[in-house]
């Protein structure tokens, strides 16, 4: 694993030190916090490649940290730790913008496998972008695949990694309808099978950032009863 910065926010001191040790051993730079509010202050003013985030934290809980990250367009992936076993708690973490979750107690081997999988997905996405056309433009939307950046009417728009992947997939195949299950499989793999509603959440967030009127979308369209598609167009590609 190439050297990346990983932030860990976990209020159990023993677990925090154990996680810091193993993540550092994998070659990553590691920053750790026990307090959610102190951790959030670091996240909001520093760049990082991955956040390992406990849900139950003093000062500011993990759900709120994740929500604040996404609201402020901090797009780094989040691996959420939870001691709660209820499905609703796991879904709440994903709804707040987490990319993956792992339930306590877990093995260090499983955690490291999850971390490597997240970095691998990011690397695959990056390589796929490099192999494709660098830039796609349509009606004021400018998608720079190499830099993974979006501008709408010349204004930069920050997207999370999954939001960018979703927009890039739809815009690269104008007019093609993808079912929610197809989008779930392509963007999240099999680990979230049955959670098609998560696609709806990302579509809504994407529309809020791309569309002039999210309630009357021009680009990201619904194929009723089936899924979603990007409007057909003749694109300018570079």
XYZ file of C-alpha atoms in Angstrom:
238
model
C 0.000 0.000 0.000
C 1.478 3.345 -1.001
C 1.898 5.917 1.728
C -1.406 7.601 2.450
C -2.732 9.661 5.332
C -5.329 7.913 7.466
C -7.248 9.658 10.249
C -8.721 7.495 13.029
C -11.327 8.838 15.460
C -12.085 6.277 18.171
C -12.783 7.007 21.844
C -11.510 3.653 23.158
C -7.858 4.459 23.876
C -6.668 0.845 23.674
C -8.451 0.240 20.372
C -7.244 3.565 18.994
C -3.617 2.701 19.756
C -4.050 -0.781 18.258
C -5.548 0.632 15.066
C -2.854 3.300 14.784
C -0.150 0.637 15.147
C -1.495 -1.692 12.468
C -2.439 1.018 9.987
C 1.008 2.608 10.389
C 2.599 -0.812 9.848
C 0.868 -0.954 6.457
C 2.864 2.102 5.377
C 0.319 4.823 6.059
C 0.757 8.075 7.934
C -1.711 7.960 10.816
C -3.384 10.676 12.885
C -5.613 9.664 15.812
C -8.199 11.371 18.013
C -10.413 10.208 20.896
C -12.736 13.220 20.837
C -15.121 13.746 17.944
C -15.033 17.539 18.019
C -11.235 17.689 18.072
C -11.132 15.156 15.268
C -13.583 17.197 13.217
C -11.463 20.330 13.621
C -8.541 18.418 12.125
C -10.616 16.968 9.280
C -12.044 20.342 8.328
C -8.625 21.918 7.828
C -6.380 19.093 6.562
C -6.222 16.747 3.602
C -6.361 13.002 4.159
C -6.958 9.819 2.168
C -9.200 7.824 4.524
C -11.156 8.362 7.727
C -11.771 5.454 10.111
C -14.638 6.742 12.218
C -16.393 5.393 15.295
C -20.094 6.251 15.629
C -20.248 6.764 19.401
C -17.877 9.618 20.236
C -17.689 12.368 22.863
C -17.924 15.944 21.650
C -19.384 15.134 18.233
C -20.675 11.747 17.122
C -19.526 9.920 14.015
C -22.790 10.337 12.118
C -22.631 14.117 12.487
C -18.939 14.204 11.535
C -19.700 12.260 8.366
C -22.650 14.497 7.517
C -20.585 17.631 8.045
C -17.828 16.244 5.833
C -20.192 15.648 2.940
C -21.990 18.961 3.426
C -18.635 20.720 3.230
C -17.673 18.640 0.179
C -14.853 16.737 1.881
C -14.818 13.724 -0.395
C -12.286 11.402 1.272
C -13.682 7.889 1.866
C -15.027 6.966 5.290
C -14.898 3.542 6.937
C -17.303 3.630 9.843
C -16.875 1.564 13.025
C -19.988 0.664 14.971
C -20.719 -1.457 18.010
C -24.396 -1.355 17.123
C -25.873 -4.347 15.358
C -29.225 -2.928 14.282
C -29.549 -2.662 10.510
C -30.994 0.830 10.839
C -27.796 2.053 12.505
C -25.678 0.675 9.689
C -27.935 2.244 7.097
C -27.829 5.548 8.966
C -24.050 5.518 8.683
C -24.220 4.879 4.957
C -26.901 7.545 4.540
C -24.664 10.086 6.246
C -22.032 9.537 3.553
C -19.876 6.655 4.785
C -18.379 4.425 2.087
C -18.226 1.250 4.147
C -18.778 0.032 7.697
C -17.476 -2.691 9.959
C -19.197 -3.903 13.124
C -17.384 -4.378 16.426
C -15.912 -6.689 17.433
C -13.855 -7.174 14.283
C -10.504 -8.698 13.496
C -7.554 -6.546 12.507
C -7.158 -8.700 9.408
C -10.699 -7.884 8.331
C -10.190 -4.186 8.993
C -6.963 -4.078 6.986
C -8.669 -5.938 4.152
C -11.424 -3.315 4.107
C -8.879 -0.487 4.071
C -6.940 -2.061 1.216
C -10.189 -2.648 -0.688
C -11.127 1.028 -0.376
C -7.731 2.169 -1.612
C -7.854 -0.409 -4.394
C -11.235 0.859 -5.587
C -9.918 4.404 -5.624
C -6.875 3.277 -7.622
C -9.006 1.305 -10.084
C -11.289 4.287 -10.572
C -8.287 6.537 -11.146
C -6.734 4.148 -13.660
C -10.028 3.756 -15.489
C -10.310 7.502 -15.782
C -6.783 7.742 -17.203
C -7.607 5.150 -19.841
C -10.768 6.958 -20.958
C -11.249 10.307 -22.625
C -10.036 13.000 -20.294
C -12.823 15.556 -20.594
C -16.525 15.399 -21.339
C -18.593 18.535 -21.870
C -22.326 18.949 -22.301
C -24.494 22.050 -21.933
C -22.330 23.779 -19.329
C -21.284 20.585 -17.539
C -17.535 19.969 -17.737
C -16.311 16.611 -16.401
C -12.534 16.292 -16.143
C -12.000 12.566 -15.707
C -8.248 12.739 -15.298
C -8.429 15.250 -12.445
C -11.804 13.951 -11.245
C -13.206 17.463 -11.198
C -16.558 18.907 -12.193
C -17.544 22.414 -13.195
C -21.086 23.544 -13.924
C -21.419 26.782 -15.890
C -17.731 27.454 -15.178
C -18.228 27.092 -11.414
C -16.323 24.308 -9.605
C -18.548 21.730 -7.905
C -17.160 19.403 -5.255
C -18.304 15.778 -5.443
C -17.630 12.795 -3.234
C -15.837 9.897 -4.974
C -19.081 7.949 -5.360
C -20.952 11.000 -6.653
C -18.276 11.557 -9.288
C -18.325 7.891 -10.283
C -22.107 7.968 -10.579
C -22.134 11.123 -12.708
C -19.280 9.870 -14.890
C -21.016 6.536 -15.514
C -24.343 8.097 -16.450
C -22.897 10.947 -18.519
C -20.591 8.571 -20.398
C -23.615 6.572 -21.542
C -26.225 9.201 -22.476
C -29.740 7.885 -22.861
C -28.949 4.507 -21.332
C -31.128 3.586 -18.365
C -29.437 1.893 -15.435
C -31.549 0.125 -12.846
C -30.828 0.875 -9.204
C -29.424 -2.622 -8.802
C -27.079 -2.146 -11.776
C -25.802 1.129 -10.349
C -25.397 -0.437 -6.924
C -23.353 -3.319 -8.346
C -21.142 -1.118 -10.523
C -20.391 1.522 -7.884
C -20.485 -0.413 -4.618
C -20.044 -4.030 -5.616
C -21.875 -6.819 -3.864
C -21.344 -5.681 -0.276
C -24.503 -3.547 -0.343
C -26.775 -5.920 -2.222
C -30.399 -5.119 -1.480
C -29.745 -1.484 -0.553
C -30.975 0.025 -3.832
C -32.378 2.987 -1.928
C -28.770 4.167 -1.422
C -28.662 4.919 -5.156
C -31.676 7.212 -4.739
C -29.845 9.136 -2.033
C -26.788 9.695 -4.230
C -28.935 10.673 -7.207
C -30.676 13.304 -5.080
C -27.376 14.682 -3.800
C -25.953 14.747 -7.310
C -28.984 16.554 -8.690
C -28.705 19.146 -5.922
C -25.158 19.912 -7.086
C -25.623 19.662 -10.864
C -29.166 20.686 -11.713
C -30.482 24.249 -11.785
C -33.748 22.915 -10.363
C -33.287 19.491 -8.723
C -37.069 18.983 -8.688
C -37.189 19.439 -12.465
C -33.874 17.864 -13.571
C -32.513 18.589 -17.020
C -29.615 16.129 -17.073
C -30.035 13.310 -14.545
C -33.391 11.858 -15.475
C -35.631 9.204 -13.958
C -36.867 6.319 -16.080
C -40.015 5.628 -14.118
C -40.260 2.162 -12.688
C -36.762 1.264 -13.865
C -33.927 3.545 -12.780
C -31.961 6.541 -13.987
C -30.354 7.868 -17.152
C -28.443 10.906 -18.385
C -30.114 12.972 -21.085
C -29.083 12.157 -24.637
C -26.644 14.663 -26.129
C -23.907 15.217 -28.618
C -20.938 15.720 -26.341
C -17.714 17.583 -26.813
C -14.872 15.231 -25.834
C -11.160 15.970 -25.514
